[in-house]
mmCIF file of C-alpha atoms and ligand atoms in Angstrom:
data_model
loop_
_atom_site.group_PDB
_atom_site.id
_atom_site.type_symbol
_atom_site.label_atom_id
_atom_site.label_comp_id
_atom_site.label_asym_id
_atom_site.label_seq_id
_atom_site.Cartn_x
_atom_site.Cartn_y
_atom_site.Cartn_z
ATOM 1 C CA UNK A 1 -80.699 80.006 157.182
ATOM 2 C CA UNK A 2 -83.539 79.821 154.803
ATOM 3 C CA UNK A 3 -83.458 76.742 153.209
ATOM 4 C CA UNK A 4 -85.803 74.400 153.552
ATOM 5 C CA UNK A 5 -84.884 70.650 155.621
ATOM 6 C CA UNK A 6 -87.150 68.941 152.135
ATOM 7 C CA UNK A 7 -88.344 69.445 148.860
ATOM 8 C CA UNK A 8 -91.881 67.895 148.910
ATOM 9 C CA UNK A 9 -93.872 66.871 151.658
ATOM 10 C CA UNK A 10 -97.318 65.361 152.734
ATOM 11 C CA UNK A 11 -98.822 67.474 155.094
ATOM 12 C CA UNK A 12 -101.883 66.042 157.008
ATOM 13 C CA UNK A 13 -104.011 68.318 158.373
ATOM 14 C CA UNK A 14 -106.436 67.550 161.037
ATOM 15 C CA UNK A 15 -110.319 67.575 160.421
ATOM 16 C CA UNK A 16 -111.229 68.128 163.563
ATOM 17 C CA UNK A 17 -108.771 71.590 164.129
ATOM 18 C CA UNK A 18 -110.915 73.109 161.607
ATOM 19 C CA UNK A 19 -114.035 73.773 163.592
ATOM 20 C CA UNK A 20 -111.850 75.804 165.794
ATOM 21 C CA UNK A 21 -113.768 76.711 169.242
ATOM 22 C CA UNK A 22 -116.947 75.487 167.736
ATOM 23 C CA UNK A 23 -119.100 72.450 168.242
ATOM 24 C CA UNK A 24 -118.528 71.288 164.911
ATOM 25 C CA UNK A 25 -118.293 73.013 161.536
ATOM 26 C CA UNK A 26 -115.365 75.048 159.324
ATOM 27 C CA UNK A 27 -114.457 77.876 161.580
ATOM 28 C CA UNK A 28 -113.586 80.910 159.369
ATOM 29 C CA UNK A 29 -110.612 82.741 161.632
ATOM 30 C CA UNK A 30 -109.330 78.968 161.853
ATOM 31 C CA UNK A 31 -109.078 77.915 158.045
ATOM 32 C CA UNK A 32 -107.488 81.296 157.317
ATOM 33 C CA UNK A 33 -104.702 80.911 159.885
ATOM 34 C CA UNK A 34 -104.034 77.257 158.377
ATOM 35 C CA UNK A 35 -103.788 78.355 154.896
ATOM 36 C CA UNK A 36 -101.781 81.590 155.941
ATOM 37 C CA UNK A 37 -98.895 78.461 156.966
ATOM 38 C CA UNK A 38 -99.184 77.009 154.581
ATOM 39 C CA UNK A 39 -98.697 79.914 151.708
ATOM 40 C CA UNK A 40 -95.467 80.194 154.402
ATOM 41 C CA UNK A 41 -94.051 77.548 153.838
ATOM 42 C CA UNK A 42 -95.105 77.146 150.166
ATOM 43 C CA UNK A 43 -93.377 80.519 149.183
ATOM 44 C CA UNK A 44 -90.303 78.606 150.530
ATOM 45 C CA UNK A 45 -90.344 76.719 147.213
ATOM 46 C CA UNK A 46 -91.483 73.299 149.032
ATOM 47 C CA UNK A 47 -93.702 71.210 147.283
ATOM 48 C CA UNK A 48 -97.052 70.720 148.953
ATOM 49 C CA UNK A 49 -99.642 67.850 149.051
ATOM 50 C CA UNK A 50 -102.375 67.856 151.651
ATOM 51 C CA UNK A 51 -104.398 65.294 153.370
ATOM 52 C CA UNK A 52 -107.345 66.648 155.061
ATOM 53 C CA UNK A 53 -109.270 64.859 157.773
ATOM 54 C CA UNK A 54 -113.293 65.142 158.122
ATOM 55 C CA UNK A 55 -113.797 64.561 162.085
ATOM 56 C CA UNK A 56 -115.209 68.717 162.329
ATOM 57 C CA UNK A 57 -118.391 67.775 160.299
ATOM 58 C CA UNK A 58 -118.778 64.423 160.909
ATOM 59 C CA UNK A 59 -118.754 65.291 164.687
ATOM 60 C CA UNK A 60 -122.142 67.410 163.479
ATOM 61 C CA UNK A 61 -123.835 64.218 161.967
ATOM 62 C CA UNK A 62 -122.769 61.854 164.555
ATOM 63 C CA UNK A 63 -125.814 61.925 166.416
ATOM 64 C CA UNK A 64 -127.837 61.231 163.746
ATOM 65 C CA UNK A 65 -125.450 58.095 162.858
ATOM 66 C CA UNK A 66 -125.590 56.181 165.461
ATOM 67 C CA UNK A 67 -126.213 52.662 164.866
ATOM 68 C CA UNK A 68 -125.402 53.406 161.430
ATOM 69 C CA UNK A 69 -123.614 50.297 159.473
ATOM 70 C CA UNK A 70 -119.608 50.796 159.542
ATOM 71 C CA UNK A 71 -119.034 51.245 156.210
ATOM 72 C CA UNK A 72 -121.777 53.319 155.199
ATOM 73 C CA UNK A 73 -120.430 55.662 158.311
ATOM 74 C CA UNK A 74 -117.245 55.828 156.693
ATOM 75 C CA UNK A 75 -118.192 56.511 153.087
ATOM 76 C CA UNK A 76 -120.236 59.749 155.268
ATOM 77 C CA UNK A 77 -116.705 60.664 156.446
ATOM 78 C CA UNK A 78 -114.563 60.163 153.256
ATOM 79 C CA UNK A 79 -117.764 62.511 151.693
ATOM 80 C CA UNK A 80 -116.456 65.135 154.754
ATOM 81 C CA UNK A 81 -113.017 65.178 153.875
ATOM 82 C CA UNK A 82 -114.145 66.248 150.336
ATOM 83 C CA UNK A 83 -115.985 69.256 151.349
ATOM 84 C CA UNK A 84 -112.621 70.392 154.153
ATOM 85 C CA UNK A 85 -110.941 69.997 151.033
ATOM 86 C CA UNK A 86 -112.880 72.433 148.536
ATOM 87 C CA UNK A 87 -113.260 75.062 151.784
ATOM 88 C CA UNK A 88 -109.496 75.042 151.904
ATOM 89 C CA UNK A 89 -108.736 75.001 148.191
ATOM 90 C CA UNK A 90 -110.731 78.134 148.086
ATOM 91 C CA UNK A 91 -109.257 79.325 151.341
ATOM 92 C CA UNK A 92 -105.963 79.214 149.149
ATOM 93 C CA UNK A 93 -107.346 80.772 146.186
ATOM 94 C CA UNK A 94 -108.671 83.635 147.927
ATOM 95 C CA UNK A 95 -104.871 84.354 149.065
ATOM 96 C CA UNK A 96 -103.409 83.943 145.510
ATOM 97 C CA UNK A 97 -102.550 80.680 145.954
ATOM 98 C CA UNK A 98 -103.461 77.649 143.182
ATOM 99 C CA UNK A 99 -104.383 74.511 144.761
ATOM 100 C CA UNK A 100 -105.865 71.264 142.924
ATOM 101 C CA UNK A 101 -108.370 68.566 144.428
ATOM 102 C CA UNK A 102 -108.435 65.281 143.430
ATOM 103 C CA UNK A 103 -110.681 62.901 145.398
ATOM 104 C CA UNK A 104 -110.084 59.288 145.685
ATOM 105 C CA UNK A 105 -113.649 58.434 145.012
ATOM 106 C CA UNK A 106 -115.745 59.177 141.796
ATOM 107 C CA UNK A 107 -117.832 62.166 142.450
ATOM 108 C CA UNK A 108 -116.537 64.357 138.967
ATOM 109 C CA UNK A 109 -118.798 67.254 138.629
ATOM 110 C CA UNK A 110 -117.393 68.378 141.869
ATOM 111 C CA UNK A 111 -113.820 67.561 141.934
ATOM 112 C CA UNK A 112 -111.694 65.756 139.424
ATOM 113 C CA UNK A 113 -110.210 62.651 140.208
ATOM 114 C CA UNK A 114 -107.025 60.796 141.624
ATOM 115 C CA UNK A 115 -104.665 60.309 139.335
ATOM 116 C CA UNK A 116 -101.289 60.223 140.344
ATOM 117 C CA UNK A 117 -99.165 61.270 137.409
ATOM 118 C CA UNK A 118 -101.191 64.686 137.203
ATOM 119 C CA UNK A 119 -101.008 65.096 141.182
ATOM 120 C CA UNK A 120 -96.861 65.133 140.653
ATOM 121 C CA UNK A 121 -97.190 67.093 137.242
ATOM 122 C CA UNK A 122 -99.214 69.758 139.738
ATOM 123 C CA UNK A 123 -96.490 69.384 141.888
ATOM 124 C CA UNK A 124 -93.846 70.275 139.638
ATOM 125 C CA UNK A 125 -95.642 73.116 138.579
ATOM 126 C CA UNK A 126 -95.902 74.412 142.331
ATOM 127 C CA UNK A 127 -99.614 73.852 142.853
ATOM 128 C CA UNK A 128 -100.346 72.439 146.093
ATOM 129 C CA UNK A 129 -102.232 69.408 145.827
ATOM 130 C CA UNK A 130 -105.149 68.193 148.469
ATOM 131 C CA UNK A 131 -105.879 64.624 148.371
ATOM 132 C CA UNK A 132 -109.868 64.634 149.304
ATOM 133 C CA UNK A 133 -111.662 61.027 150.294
ATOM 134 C CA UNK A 134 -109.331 59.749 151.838
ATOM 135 C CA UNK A 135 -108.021 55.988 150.708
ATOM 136 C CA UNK A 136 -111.262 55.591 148.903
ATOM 137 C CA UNK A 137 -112.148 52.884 151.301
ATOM 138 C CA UNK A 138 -114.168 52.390 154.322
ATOM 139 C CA UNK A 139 -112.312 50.913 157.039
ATOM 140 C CA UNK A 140 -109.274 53.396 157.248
ATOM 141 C CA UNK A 141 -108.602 57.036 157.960
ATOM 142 C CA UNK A 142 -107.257 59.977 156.795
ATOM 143 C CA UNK A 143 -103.870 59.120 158.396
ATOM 144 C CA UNK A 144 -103.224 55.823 156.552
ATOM 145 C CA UNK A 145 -104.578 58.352 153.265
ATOM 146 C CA UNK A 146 -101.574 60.785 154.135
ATOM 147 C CA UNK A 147 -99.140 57.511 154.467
ATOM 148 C CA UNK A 148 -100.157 56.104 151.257
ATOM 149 C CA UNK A 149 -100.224 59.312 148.752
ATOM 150 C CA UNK A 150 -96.970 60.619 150.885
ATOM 151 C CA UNK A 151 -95.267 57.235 149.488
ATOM 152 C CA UNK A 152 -96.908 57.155 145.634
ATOM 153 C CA UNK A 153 -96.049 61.122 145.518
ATOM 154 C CA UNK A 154 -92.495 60.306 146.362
ATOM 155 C CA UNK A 155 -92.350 62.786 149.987
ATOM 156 C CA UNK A 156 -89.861 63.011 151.824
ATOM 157 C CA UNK A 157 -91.497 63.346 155.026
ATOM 158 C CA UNK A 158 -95.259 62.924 155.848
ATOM 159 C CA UNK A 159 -95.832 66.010 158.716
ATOM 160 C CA UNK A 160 -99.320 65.305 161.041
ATOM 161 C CA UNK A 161 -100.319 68.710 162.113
ATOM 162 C CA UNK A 162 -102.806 67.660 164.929
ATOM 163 C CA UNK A 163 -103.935 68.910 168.231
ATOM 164 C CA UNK A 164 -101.043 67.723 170.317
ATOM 165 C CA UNK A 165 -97.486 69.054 170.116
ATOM 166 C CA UNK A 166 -96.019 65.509 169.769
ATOM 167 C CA UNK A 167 -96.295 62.125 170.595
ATOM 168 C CA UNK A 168 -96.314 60.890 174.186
ATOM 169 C CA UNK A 169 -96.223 58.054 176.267
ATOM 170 C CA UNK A 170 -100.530 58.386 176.803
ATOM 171 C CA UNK A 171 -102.769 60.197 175.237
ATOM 172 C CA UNK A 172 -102.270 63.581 177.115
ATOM 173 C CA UNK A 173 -105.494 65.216 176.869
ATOM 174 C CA UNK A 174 -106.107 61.643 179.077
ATOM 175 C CA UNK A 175 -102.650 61.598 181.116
ATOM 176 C CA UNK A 176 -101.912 64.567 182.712
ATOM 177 C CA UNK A 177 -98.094 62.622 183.590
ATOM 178 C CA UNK A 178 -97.435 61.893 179.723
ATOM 179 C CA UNK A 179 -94.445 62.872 178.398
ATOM 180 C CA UNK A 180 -93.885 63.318 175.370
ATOM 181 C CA UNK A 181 -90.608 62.263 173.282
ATOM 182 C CA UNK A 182 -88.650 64.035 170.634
ATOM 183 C CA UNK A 183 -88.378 60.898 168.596
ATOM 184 C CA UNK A 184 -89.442 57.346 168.380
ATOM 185 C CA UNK A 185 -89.591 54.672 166.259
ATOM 186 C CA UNK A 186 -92.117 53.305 164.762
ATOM 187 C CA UNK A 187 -92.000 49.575 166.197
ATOM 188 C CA UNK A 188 -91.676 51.398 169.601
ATOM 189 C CA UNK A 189 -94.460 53.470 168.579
ATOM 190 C CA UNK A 190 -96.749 50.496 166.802
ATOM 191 C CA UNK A 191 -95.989 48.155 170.345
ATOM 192 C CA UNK A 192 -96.902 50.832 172.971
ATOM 193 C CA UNK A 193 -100.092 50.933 171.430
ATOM 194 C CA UNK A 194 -99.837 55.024 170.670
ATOM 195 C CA UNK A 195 -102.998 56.250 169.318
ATOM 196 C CA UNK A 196 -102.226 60.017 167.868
ATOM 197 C CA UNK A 197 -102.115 57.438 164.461
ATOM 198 C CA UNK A 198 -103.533 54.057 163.456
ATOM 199 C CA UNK A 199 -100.918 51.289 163.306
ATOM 200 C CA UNK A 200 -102.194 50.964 159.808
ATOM 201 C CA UNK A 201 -100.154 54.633 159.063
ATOM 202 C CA UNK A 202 -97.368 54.104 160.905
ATOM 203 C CA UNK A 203 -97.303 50.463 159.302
ATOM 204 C CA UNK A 204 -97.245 51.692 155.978
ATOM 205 C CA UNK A 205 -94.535 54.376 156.327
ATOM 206 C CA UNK A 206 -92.159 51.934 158.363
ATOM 207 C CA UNK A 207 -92.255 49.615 155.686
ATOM 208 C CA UNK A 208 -91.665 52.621 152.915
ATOM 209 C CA UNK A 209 -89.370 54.421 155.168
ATOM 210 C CA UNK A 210 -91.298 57.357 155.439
ATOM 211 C CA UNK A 211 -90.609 59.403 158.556
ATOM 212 C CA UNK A 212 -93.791 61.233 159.841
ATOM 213 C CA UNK A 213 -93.379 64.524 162.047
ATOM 214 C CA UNK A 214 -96.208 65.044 164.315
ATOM 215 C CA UNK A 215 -96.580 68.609 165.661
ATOM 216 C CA UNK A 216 -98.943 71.078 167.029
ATOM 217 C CA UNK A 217 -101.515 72.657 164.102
ATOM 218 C CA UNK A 218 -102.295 75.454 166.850
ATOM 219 C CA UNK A 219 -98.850 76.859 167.736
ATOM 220 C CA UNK A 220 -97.694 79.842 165.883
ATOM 221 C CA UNK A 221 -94.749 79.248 163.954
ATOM 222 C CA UNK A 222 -94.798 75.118 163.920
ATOM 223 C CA UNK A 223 -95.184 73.897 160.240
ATOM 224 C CA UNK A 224 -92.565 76.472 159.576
ATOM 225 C CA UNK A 225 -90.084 75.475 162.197
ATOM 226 C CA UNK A 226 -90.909 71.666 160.926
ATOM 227 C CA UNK A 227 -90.336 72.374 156.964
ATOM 228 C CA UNK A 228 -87.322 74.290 158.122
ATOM 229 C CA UNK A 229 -85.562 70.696 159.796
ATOM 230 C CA UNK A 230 -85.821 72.770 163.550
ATOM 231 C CA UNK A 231 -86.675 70.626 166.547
ATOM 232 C CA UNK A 232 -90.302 71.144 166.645
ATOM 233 C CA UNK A 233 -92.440 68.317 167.861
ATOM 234 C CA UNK A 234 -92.095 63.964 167.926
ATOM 235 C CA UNK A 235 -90.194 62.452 164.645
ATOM 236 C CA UNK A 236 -91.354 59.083 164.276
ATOM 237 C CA UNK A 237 -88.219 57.131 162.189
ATOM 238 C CA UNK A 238 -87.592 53.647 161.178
HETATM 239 N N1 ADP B 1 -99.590 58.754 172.769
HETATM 240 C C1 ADP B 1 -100.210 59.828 172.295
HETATM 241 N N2 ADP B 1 -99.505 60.940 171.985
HETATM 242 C C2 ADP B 1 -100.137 62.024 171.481
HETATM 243 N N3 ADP B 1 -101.471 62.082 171.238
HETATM 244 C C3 ADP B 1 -102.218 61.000 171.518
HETATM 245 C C4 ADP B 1 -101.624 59.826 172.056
HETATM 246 N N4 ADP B 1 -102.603 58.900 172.214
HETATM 247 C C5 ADP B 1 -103.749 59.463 171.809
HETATM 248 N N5 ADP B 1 -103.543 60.737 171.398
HETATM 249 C C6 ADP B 1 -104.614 61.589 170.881
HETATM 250 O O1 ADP B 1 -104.543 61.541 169.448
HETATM 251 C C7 ADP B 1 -105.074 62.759 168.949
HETATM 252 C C8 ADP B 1 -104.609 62.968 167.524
HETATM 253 O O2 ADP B 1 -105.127 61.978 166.674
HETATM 254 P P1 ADP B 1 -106.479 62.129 165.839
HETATM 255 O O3 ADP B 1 -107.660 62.134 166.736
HETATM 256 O O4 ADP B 1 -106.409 61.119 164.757
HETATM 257 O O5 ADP B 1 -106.351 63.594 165.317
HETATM 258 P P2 ADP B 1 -106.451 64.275 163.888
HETATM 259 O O6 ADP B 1 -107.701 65.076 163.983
HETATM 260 O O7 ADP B 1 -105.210 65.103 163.870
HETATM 261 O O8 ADP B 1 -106.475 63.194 162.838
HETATM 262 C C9 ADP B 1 -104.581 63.789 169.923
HETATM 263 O O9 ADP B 1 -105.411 64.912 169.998
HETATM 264 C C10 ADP B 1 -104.505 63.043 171.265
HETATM 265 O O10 ADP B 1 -105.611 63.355 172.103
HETATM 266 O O1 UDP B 2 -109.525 56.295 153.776
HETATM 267 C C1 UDP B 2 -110.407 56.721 154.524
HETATM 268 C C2 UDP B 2 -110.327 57.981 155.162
HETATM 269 C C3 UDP B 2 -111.357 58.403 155.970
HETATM 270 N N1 UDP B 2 -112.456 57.602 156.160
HETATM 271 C C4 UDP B 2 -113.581 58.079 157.016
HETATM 272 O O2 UDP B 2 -113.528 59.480 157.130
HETATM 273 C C5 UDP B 2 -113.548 59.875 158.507
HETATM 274 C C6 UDP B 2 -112.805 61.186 158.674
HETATM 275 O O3 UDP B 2 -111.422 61.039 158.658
HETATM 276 P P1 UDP B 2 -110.498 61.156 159.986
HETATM 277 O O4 UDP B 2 -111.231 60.643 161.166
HETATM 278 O O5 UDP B 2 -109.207 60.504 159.659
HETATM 279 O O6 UDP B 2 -110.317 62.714 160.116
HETATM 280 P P2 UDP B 2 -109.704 63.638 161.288
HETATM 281 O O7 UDP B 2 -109.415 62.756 162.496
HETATM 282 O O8 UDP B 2 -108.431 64.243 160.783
HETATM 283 O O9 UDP B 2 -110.711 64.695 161.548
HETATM 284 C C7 UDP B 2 -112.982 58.679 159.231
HETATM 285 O O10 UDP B 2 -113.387 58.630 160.567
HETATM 286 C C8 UDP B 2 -113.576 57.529 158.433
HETATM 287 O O11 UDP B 2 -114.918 57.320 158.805
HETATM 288 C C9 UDP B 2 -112.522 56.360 155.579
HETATM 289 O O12 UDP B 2 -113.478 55.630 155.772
HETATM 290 N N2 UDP B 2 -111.503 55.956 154.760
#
């Protein structure tokens, strides 16, 4: 079967995959596999809007930030996510692919701005769409960004492609005994505490009804298998 399981999904992509092997940074080989599954899945004829995270850079500057006020920290980060999101818009174009930025804070002489009736007219016209600063606002992450512009854009599903395959009953990289489930809801998931998202994210897309797939962003195959309705990592569900 080739049809897709939706028709338009928010697709968060971690930061911190992007450096790859290295200490922090955009790794080349890395960015190019990401965008080669995406163009996979986009040729499918689902709609595309990505959230990218900004952990691989600001991992670099940490050092250096230490002690640093909170929200100044975070306005660092949000700037992050902008520049993950013009290295993978140009990833795209460099494949043939068109893909629009539109940041959630002013900065317009590098990237136009959010504003949703032009993100969904991109979407209609098959453009992806990457969502760059996040909410705008210090004191959130990239997650509770994905939940929020997967529920004004309408999505169907909001799909976290992180560094675990799932969600499990620990953090695993922690837990060697986790186990991980192949769905849960998202009270369960809010009041065990789970931290692969903020209870902020899964908050929002309880109370919008927004299912979130979390699956592995290094395993061959997996946003495919995902877009495609297959059992492929944890479906968090009202
Ligand atoms: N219960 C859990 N199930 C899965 N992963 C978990 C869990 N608790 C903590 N984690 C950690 O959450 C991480 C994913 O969240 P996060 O750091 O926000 O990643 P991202 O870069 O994808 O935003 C995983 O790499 C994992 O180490
Ligand atoms: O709405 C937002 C989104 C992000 N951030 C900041 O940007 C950083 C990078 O995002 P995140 O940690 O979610 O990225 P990832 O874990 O995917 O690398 C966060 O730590 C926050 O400091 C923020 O302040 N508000």
């Amino acid at each position: 079967m080739t049809t897709p399981a939706y028709k338009r999904v928010l697709l968060k992509l971690s930061g911190e995959a992007l450096m790859g092997d290295d200490p922090y940074g955009i790794n080349r080989a890395t960015i190019e596999r990401m965008v080669a599954d995406v163009s996979e899945v986009a040729k499918l004829g689902v709609e595309l809007a990505i959230v990218i995270g900004g952990g691989n850079i600001f991992r670099g500057v940490a050092p250096g930030a230490q002690g640093m006020d909170r929200a100044t920290a975070d306005y660092m980060g949000m700037l992050a996510t902008v520049m993950n999101s013009l290295a993978l818009a140009d990833a795209m174009r460099q494949i043939g692919m068109t893909a629009r930025v539109m940041s959630a804070i002013g900065i317009e002489q590098v990237v136009e701005p959010y504003v949703r009736p032009k993100a969904l007219q991109y979407l209609e016209e098959g453009k992806i769409v990457i969502f760059a600063a996040g909410t705008g606002n210090p004191f959130f992450t990239t997650d509770t960004a994905a939940a929020l512009r997967g529920s004004e854009i309408g999505a169907e599903i909001v799909l976290k492609a992180t560094k675990v395959d799932g969600v499990y009953s620990a953090d695993p990289n922690k837990d060697p005994t986790a186990t991980r489930y192949s769905t849960i809801s998202f009270d369960e998931a809010i009041s065990k505490h789970l931290q692969v998202m903020d209870a902020t994210a899964f908050a929002l897309c309880r109370d919008q009804r927004l299912p979130i797939k979390v699956f592995s962003i290094v395993k061959p195959g997996a946003l495919k298998s995902v877009v495609m309705g297959e059992d492929e990592g944890t479906l968090v569900h009202v």
